[in-house]
Short mmCIF file of C-alpha atoms in Angstrom, two decimals:
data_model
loop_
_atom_site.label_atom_id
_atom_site.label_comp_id
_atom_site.label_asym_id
_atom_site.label_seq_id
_atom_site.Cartn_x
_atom_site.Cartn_y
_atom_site.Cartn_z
CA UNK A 269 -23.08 115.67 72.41
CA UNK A 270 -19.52 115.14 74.55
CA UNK A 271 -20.95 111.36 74.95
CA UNK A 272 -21.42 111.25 71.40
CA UNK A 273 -17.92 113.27 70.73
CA UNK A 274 -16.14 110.56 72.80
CA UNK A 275 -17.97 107.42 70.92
CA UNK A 276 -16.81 108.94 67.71
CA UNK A 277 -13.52 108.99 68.90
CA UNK A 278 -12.99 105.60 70.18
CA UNK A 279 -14.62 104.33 67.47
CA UNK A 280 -12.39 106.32 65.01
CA UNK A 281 -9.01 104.46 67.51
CA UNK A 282 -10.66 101.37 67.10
CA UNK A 283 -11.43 100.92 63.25
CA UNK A 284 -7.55 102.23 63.32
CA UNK A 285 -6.54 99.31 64.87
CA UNK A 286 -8.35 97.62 62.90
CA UNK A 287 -6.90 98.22 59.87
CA UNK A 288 -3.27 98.41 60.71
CA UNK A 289 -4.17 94.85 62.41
CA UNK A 290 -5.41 93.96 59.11
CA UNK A 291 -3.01 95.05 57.19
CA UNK A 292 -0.25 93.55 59.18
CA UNK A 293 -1.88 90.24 58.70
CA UNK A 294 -3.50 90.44 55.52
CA UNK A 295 -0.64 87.90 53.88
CA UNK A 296 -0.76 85.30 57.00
CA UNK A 297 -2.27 83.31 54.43
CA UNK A 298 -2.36 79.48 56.09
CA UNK A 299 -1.23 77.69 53.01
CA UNK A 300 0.74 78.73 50.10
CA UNK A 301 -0.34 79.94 46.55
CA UNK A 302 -1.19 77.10 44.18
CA UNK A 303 1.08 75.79 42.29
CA UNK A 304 0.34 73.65 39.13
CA UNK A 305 1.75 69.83 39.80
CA UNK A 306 4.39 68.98 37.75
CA UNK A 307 3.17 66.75 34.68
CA UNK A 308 6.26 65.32 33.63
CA UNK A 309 4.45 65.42 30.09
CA UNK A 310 6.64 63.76 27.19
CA UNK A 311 8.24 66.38 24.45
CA UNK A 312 6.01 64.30 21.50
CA UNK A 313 3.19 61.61 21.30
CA UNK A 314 4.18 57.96 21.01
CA UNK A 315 5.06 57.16 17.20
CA UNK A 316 4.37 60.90 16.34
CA UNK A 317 6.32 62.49 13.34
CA UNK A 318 5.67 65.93 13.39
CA UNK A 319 3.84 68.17 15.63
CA UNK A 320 2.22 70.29 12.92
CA UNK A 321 -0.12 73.11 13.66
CA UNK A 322 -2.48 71.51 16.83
CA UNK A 323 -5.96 71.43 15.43
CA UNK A 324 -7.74 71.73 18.33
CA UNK A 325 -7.15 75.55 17.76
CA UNK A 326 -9.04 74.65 14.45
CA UNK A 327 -13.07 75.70 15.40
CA UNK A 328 -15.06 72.87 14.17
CA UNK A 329 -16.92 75.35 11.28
CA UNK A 330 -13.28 75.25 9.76
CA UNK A 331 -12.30 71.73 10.65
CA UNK A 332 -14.98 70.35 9.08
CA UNK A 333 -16.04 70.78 5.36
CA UNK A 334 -19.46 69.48 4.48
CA UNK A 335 -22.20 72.29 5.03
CA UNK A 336 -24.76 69.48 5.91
CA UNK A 337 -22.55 67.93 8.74
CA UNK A 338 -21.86 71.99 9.70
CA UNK A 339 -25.49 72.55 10.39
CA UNK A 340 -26.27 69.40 11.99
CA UNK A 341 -23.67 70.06 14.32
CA UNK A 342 -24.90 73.86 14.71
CA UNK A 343 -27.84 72.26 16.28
CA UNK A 344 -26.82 70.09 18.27
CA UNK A 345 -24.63 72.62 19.89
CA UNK A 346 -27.36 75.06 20.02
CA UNK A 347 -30.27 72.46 21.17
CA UNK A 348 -28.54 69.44 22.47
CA UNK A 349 -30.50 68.73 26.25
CA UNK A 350 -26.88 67.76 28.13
CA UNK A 351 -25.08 70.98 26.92
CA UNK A 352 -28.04 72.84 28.27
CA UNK A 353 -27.71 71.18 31.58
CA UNK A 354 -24.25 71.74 31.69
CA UNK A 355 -24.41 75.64 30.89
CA UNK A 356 -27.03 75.40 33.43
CA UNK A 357 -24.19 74.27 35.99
CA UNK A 358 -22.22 77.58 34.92
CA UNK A 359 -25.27 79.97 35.42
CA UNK A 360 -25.64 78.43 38.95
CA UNK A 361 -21.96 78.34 39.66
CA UNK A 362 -22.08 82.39 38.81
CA UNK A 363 -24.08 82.75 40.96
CA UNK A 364 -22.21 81.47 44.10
CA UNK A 365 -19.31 83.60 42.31
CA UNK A 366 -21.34 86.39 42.84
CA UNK A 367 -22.05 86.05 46.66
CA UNK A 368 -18.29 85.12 46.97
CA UNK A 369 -17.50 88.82 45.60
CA UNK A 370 -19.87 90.13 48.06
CA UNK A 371 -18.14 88.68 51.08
CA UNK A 372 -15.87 91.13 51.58
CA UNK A 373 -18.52 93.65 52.15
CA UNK A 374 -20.09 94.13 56.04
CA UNK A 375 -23.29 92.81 56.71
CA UNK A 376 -25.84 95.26 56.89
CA UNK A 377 -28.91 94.36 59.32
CA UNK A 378 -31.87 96.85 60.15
CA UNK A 379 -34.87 96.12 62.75
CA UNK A 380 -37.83 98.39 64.72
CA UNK A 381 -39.28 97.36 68.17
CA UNK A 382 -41.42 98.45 70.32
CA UNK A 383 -41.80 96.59 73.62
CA UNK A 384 -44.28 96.66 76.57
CA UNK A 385 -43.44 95.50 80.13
CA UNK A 386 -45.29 95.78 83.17
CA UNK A 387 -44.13 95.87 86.60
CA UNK A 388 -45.54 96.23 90.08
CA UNK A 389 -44.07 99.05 92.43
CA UNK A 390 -43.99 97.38 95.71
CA UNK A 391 -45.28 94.12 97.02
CA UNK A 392 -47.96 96.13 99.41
CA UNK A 393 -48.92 98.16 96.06
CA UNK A 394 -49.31 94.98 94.42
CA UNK A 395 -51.70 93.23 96.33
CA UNK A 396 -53.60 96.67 95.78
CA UNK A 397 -53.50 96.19 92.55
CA UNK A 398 -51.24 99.20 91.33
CA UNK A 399 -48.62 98.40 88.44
CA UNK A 400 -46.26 100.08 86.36
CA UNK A 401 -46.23 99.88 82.60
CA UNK A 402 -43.50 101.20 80.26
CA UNK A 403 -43.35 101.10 76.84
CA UNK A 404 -39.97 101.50 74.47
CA UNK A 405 -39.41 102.23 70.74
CA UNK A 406 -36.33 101.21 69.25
CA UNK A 407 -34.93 101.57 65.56
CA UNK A 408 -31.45 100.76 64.50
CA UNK A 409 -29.43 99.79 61.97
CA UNK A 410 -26.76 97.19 62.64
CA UNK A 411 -23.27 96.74 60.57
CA UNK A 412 -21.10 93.84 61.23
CA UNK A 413 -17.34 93.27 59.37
CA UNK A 414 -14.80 90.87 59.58
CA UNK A 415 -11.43 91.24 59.04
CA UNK A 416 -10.16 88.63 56.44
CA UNK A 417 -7.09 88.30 58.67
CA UNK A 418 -6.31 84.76 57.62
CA UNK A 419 -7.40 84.72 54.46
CA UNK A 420 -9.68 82.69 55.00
CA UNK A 421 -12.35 84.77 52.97
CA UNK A 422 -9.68 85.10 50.00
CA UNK A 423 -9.40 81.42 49.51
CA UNK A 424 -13.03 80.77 49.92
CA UNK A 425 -13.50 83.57 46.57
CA UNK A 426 -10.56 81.51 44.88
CA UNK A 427 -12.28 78.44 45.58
CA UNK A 428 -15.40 79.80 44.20
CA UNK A 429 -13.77 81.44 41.24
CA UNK A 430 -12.38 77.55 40.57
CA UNK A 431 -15.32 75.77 40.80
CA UNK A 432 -16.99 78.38 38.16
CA UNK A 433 -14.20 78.03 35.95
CA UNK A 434 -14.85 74.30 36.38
CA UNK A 435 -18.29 74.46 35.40
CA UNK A 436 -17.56 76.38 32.04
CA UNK A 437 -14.68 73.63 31.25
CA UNK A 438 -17.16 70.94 32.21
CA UNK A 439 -19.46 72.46 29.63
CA UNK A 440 -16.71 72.65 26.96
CA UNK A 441 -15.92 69.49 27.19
CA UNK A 442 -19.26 68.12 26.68
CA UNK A 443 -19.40 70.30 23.85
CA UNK A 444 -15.94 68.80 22.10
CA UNK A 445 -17.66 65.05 22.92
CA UNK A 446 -20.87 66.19 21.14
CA UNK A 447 -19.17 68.07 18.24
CA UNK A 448 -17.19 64.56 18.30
CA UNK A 449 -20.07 62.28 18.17
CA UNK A 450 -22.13 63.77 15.51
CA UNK A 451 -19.39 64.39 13.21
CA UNK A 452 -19.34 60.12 13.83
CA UNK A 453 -22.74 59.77 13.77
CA UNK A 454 -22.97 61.77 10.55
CA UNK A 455 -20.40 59.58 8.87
CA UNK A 456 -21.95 56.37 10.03
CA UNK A 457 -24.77 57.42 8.76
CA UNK A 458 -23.01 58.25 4.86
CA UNK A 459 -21.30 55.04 5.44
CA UNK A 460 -24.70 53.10 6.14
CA UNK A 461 -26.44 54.63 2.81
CA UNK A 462 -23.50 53.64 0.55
CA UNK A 463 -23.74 50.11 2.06
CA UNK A 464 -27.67 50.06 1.51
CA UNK A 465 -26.32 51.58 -2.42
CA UNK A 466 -23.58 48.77 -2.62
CA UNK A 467 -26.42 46.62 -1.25
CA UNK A 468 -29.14 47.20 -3.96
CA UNK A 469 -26.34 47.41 -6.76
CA UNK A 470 -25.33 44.20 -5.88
CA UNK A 471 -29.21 42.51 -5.59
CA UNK A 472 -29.33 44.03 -9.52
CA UNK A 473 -26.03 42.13 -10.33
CA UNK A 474 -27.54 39.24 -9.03
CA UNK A 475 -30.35 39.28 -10.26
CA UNK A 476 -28.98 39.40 -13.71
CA UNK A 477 -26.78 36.72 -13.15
CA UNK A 478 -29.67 34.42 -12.30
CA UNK A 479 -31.40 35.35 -15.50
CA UNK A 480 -28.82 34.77 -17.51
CA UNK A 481 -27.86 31.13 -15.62
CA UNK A 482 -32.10 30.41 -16.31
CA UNK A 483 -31.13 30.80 -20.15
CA UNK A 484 -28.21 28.53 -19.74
CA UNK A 485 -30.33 25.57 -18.02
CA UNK A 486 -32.60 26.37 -20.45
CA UNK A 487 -29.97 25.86 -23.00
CA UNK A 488 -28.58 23.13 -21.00
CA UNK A 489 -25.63 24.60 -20.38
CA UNK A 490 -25.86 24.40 -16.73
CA UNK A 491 -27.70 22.03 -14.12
CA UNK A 492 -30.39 23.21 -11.84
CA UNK A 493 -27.47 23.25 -8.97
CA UNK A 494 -25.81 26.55 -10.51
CA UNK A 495 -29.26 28.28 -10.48
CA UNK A 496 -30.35 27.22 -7.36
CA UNK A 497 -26.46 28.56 -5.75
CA UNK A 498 -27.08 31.55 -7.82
CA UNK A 499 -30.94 32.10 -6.28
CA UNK A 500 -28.87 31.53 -2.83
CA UNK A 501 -26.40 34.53 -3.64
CA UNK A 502 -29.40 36.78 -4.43
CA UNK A 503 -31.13 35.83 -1.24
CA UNK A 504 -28.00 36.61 1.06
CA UNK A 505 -27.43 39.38 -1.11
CA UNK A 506 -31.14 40.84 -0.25
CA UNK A 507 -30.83 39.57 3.32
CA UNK A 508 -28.20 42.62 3.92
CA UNK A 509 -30.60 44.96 3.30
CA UNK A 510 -33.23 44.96 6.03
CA UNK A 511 -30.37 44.94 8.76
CA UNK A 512 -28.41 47.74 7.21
CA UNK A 513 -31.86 49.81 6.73
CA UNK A 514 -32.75 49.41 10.68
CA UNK A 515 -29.49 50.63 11.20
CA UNK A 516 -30.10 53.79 9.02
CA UNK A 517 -33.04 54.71 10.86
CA UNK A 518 -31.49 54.16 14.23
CA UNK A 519 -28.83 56.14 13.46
CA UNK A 520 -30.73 58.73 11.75
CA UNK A 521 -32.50 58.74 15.15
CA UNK A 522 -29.76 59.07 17.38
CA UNK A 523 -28.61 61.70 15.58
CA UNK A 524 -31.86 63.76 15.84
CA UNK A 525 -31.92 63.53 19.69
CA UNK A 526 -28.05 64.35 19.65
CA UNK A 527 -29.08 67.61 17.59
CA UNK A 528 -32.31 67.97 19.81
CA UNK A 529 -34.93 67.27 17.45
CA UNK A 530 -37.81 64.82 18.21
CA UNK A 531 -36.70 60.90 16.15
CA UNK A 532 -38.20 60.46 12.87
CA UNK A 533 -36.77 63.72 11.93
CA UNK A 534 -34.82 63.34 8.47
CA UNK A 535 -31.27 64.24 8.75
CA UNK A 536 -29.96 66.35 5.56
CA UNK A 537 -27.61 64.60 3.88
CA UNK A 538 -25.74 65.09 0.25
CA UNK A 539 -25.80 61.71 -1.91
CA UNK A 540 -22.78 60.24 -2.42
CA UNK A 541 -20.42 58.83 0.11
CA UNK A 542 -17.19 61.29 -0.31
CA UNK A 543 -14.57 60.79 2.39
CA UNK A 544 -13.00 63.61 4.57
CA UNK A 545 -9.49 64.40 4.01
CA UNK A 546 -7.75 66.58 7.09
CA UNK A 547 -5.38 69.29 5.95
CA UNK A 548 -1.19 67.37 6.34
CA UNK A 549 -0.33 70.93 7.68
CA UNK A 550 -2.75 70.23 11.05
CA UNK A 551 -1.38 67.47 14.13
CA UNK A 552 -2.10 66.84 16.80
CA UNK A 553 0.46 69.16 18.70
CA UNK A 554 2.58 68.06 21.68
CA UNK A 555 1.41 66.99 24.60
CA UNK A 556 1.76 70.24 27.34
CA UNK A 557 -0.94 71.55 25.22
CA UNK A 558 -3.31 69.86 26.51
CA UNK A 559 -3.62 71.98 29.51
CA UNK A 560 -5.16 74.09 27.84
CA UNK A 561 -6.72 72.77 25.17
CA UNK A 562 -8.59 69.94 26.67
CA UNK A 563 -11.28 70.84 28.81
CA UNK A 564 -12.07 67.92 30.90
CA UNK A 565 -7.73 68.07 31.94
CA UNK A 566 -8.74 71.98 32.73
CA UNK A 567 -11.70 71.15 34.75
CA UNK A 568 -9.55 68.33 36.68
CA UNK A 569 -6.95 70.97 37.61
CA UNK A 570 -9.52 73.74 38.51
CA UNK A 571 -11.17 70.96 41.08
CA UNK A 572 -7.69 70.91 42.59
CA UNK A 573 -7.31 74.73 42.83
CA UNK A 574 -10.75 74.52 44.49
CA UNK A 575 -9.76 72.01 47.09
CA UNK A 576 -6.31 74.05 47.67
CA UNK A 577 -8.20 76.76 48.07
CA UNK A 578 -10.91 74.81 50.64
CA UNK A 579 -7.58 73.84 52.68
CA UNK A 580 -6.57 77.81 53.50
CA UNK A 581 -10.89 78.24 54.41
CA UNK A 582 -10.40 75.25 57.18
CA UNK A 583 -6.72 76.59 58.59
CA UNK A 584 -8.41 79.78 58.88
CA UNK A 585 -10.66 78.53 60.62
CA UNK A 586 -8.83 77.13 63.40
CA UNK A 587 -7.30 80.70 64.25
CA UNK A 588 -8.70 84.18 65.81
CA UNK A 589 -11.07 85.82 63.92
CA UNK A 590 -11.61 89.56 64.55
CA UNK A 591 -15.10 91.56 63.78
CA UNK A 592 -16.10 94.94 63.96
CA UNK A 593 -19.81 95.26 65.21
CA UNK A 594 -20.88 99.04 65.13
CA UNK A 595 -24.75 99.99 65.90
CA UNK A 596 -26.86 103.24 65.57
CA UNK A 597 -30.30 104.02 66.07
CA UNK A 598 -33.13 106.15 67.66
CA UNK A 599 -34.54 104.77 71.02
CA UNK A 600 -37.52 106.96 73.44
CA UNK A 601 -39.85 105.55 75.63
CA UNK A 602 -42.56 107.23 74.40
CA UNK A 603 -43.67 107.06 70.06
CA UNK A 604 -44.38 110.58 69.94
CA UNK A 605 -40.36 111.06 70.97
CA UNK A 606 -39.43 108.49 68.91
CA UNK A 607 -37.53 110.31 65.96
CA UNK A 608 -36.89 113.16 67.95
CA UNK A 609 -32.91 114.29 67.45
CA UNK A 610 -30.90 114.01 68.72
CA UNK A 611 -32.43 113.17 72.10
CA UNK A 612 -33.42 109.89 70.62
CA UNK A 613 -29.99 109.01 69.34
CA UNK A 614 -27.84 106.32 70.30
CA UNK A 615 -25.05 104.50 69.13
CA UNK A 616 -22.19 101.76 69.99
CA UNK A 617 -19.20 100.24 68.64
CA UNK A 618 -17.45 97.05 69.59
CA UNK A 619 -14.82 94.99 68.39
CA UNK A 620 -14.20 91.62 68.98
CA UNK A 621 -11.56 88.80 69.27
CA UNK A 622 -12.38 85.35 69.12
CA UNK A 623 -10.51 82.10 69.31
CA UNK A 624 -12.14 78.90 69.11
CA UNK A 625 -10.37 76.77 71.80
CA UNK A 626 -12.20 73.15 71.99
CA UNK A 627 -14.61 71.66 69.45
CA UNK A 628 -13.85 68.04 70.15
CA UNK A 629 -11.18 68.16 67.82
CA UNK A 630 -13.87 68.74 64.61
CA UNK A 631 -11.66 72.03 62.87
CA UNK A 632 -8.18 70.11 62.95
CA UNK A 633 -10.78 66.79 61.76
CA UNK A 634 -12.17 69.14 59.34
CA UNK A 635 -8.94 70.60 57.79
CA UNK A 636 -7.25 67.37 57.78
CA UNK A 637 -10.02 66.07 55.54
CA UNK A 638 -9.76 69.13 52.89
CA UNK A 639 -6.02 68.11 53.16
CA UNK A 640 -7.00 64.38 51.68
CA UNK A 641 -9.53 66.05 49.24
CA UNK A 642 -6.44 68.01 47.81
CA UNK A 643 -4.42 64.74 47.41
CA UNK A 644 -7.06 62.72 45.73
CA UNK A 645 -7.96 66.28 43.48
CA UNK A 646 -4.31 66.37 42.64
CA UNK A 647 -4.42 62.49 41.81
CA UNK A 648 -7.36 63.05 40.05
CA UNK A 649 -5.69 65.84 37.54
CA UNK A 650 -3.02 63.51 36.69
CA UNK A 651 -4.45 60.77 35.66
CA UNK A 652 -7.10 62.53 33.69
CA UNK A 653 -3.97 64.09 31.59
CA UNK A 654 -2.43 60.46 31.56
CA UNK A 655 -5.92 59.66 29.94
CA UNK A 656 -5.73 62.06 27.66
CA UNK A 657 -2.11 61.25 26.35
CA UNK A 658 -3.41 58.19 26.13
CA UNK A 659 -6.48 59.19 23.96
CA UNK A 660 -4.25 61.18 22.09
CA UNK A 661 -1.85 58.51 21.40
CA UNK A 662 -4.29 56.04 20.39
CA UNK A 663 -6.27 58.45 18.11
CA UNK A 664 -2.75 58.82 15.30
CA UNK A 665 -2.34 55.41 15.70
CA UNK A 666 -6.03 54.63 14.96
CA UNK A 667 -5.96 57.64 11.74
CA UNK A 668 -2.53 56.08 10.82
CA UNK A 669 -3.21 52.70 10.54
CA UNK A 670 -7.09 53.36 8.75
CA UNK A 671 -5.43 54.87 6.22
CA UNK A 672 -3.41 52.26 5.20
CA UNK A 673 -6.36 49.85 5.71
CA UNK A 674 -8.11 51.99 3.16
CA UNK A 675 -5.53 51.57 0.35
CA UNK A 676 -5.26 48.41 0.61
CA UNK A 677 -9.31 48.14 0.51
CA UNK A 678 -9.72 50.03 -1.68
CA UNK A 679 -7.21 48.01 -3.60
CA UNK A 680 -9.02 44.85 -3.46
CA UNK A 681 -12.49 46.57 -4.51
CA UNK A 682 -10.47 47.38 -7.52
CA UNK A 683 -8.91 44.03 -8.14
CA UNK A 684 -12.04 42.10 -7.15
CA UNK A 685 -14.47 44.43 -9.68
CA UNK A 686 -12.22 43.48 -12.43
CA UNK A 687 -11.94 39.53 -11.39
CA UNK A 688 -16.43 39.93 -11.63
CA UNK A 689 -16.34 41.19 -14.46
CA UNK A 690 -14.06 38.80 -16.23
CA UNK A 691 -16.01 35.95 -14.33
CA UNK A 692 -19.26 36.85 -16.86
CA UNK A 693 -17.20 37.01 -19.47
CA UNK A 694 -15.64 33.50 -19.42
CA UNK A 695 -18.64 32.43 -18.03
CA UNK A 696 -20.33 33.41 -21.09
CA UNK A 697 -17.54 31.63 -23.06
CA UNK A 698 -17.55 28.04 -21.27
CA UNK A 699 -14.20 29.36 -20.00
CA UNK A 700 -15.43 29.32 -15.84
CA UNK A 701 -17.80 27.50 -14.11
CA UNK A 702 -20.73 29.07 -12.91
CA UNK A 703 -19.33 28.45 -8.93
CA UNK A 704 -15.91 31.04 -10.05
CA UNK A 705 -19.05 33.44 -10.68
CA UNK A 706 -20.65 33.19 -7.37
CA UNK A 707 -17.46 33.64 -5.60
CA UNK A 708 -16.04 36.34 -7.41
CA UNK A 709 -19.62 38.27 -6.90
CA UNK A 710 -20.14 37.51 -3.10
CA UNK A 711 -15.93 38.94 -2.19
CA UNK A 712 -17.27 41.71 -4.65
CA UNK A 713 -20.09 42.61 -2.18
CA UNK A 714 -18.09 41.79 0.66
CA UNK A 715 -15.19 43.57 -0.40
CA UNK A 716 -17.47 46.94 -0.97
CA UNK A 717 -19.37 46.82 2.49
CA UNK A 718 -15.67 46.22 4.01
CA UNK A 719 -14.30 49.38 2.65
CA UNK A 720 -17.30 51.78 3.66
CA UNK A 721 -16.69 50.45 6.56
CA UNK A 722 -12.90 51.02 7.01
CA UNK A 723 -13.30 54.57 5.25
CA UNK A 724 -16.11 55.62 8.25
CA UNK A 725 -13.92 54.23 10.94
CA UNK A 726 -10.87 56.35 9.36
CA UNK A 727 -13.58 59.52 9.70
CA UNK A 728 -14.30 58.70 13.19
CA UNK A 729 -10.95 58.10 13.84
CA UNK A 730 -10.29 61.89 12.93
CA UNK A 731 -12.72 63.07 14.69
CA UNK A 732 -11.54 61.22 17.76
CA UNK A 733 -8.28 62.82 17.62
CA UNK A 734 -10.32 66.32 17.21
CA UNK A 735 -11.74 65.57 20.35
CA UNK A 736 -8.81 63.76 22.14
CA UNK A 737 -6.46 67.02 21.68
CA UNK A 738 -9.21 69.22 22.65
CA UNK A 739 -10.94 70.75 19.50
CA UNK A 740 -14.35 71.52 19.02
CA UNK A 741 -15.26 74.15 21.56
CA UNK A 742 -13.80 77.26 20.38
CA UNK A 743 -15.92 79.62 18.53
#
């Protein structure tokens, strides 16, 4: 018991020493807290008028409008195969988070022996034959701690913590790219069915037309010319169709795996092509919000908080490390002694100092490589936000400048329905020549496929800015 008095008692000075030696270097951190680069960000986007409220604080089920388009994107967000890989990445990054909690925590190790040895117990005895045998039962419990002097188990838990956070930006921004593309794919989609309409409109105008120039040959009002050009403009008007249909059902398809479903599956759709119109009181917001509104520019910056992080595990490396290693157990040379107490008893408790001297140079090697990791994660954080400005940017322009291409199409549809129809009319009269017909049909068609055209790209457009600033993955 006095043996046992005395253990308790140095071991009682030494976990003292311990922790005042722990707390009097708990904040030798190796390298300094993180600090966010400075983005030099301008106040406003290129050519931007007014900052207005920033939609991506919109959530897409208010952004968006049409309940079809709403439940397409629904499941795409709940089935789609890369956001389940990505949230995948998070559930595995959680778990490394978890272990990095843990760390702080001693190491708990238990074990039971028993041994057998066999000696002899003189050399005469020996070559008699005569040995001694001994047998010894041992079980103890082992606990092992290290002081996180240097930090060095602090930064590897931030680093951790980082690359989780990572993982769940990562997944956000696939999620703001998906919401993205099937809001496109949905509009290309309207915009291919009011082409295939426009199409098959068209095919009955011409149609018509060629009727009506059959009763003028037949009347010889015409020569067999104006019906032939006329059978020409109902062939090229019929030779749309196949192409735009193939690209229907190719959409349609990509739009099904986008959404998870097997292709083939119909996508819902209301008839009627009516374009979207986004609220004047939303913008795009100023740039510094995209730090944290766009997820890919979070993830960027939460690789370089990992690396910083990395740099303080490989200092730490390169200086002492101190551990407390305490063990307790039972111990007899005989198993019917063996949990006898507290004759069986032992213990012992040891502390330790080390300092790695020489490694052929492979710490300083190793921390001056997490050193260039930093530098090309801090590189990498800028010129993902550059990116992103730049997305930004280009999105108004590319919303600005549809919408003026779509009054001015839409314009021309107007003016070029009204030249058709006055074509017939004079035609009918002698007044124009069956060739003014032609041409004022075949701009008509043209005119029509050009503005369903310039109308989906002003859609996408929007929902390229929705992306570009970061909308789409809040709930």
């Amino acid at each position: 018991m006095k043996n046992h008095d005395q253990g308790m008692k140095l071991a009682l000075q030494l976990s003292s020493i311990t922790l005042f030696a722990t707390i009097g270097l708990s904040a030798c951190s190796p390298v300094k807290e993180y600090r966010r680069p400075d983005p030099q960000l301008p106040a406003a986007y290129p050519g931007q008028a007014e900052a207005g409220k920033e939609m991506a604080a919109v959530p897409y089920r208010k952004f968006f409008v049409d309940p079809d388009l709403l439940e397409l994107i629904d499941s795409a967000v709940e089935n789609n195969h890369d956001l389940s890989i990505a949230m995948k990445n998070i559930d595995y990054a959680g778990k490394s988070l978890d272990v990095a909690k843990l760390w702080f925590l001693p190491a708990v190790d238990f074990s039971a022996t028993e041994s057998y040895s066999r000696a002899s117990e003189n050399s005469s005895a020996a070559s008699k034959g005569q040995e001694r045998t001994s047998r010894n039962y041992t079980a103890q419990l082992n606990v092992s701690w290290e002081a996180d002097i240097w930090a060095k188990l602090r930064n590897a838990k931030k680093a951790a913590v980082a690359e989780y956070l990572r993982s769940a930006d990562a997944a956000r921004a696939v999620r703001t790219t998906l919401v993205s593309d099937v809001a496109q794919g949905y509009w290309n989609l309207k915009m291919l069915d009011a082409q295939i309409e426009i199409a098959h409109r068209n095919i009955a105008l011409a149609d018509t037309t060629l009727s009506m120039m059959r009763l003028q040959f037949d009347a010889g009002n015409v020569t067999s010319l104006a019906v032939d050009q006329q059978n020409a403009q109902l062939l090229s008007a019929r030779l749309t169709l196949p192409k735009l249909e193939a690209s229907r059902t190719a959409q349609e398809n990509a739009l099904s795996i986008l959404a998870g479903r097997m292709p083939g599956t119909p996508v819902k759709r209301s008839q009627g092509y009516k374009p979207f119109a986004m609220p004047d009181s939303l913008g795009a917001g100023v740039p510094l919000a995209l730090l944290r509104n766009r997820p890919d520019v979070r993830a960027a910056e939460e690789s370089l908080m990992e690396a910083h992080a990395l740099t303080g595990v490989k200092k730490a490396l390169m200086y002492p490390s101190l551990s407390v290693t305490a063990q307790g157990g039972l111990n007899a040379i005989e198993s019917s002694k063996w949990f006898s107490t507290p004759g069986s008893l032992f213990d012992a408790l040891q502390g330790s100092l080390t300092q790695p001297i020489f490694r052929h140079g492979q710490l300083k090697a190793q921390y001056e490589q997490s050193k260039i990791r930093r530098d090309q994660a801090e590189l990498t954080f800028r010129k993902t936000l550059l990116v992103a400005v730049g997305e930004v940017s280009n999105a108004l322009t590319q919303v600005d400048k549809t919408g003026e291409e779509e009054t001015f199409a839409e314009a021309r549809v107007a003016a070029l329905r009204k030249a058709a129809s006055n074509s017939r009319l004079l035609f009918q009269s002698g007044m124009a020549t069956y060739l003014e017909v032609i041409a004022a049909d075949s701009s008509l068609l043209q005119s029509e496929l050009e503005l369903a055209d310039v109308q989906r790209s002003r859609l996408s457009a929007i929902a390229d800015l929705y992306r570009a600033v970061g909308g789409g993955w809040r709930e």
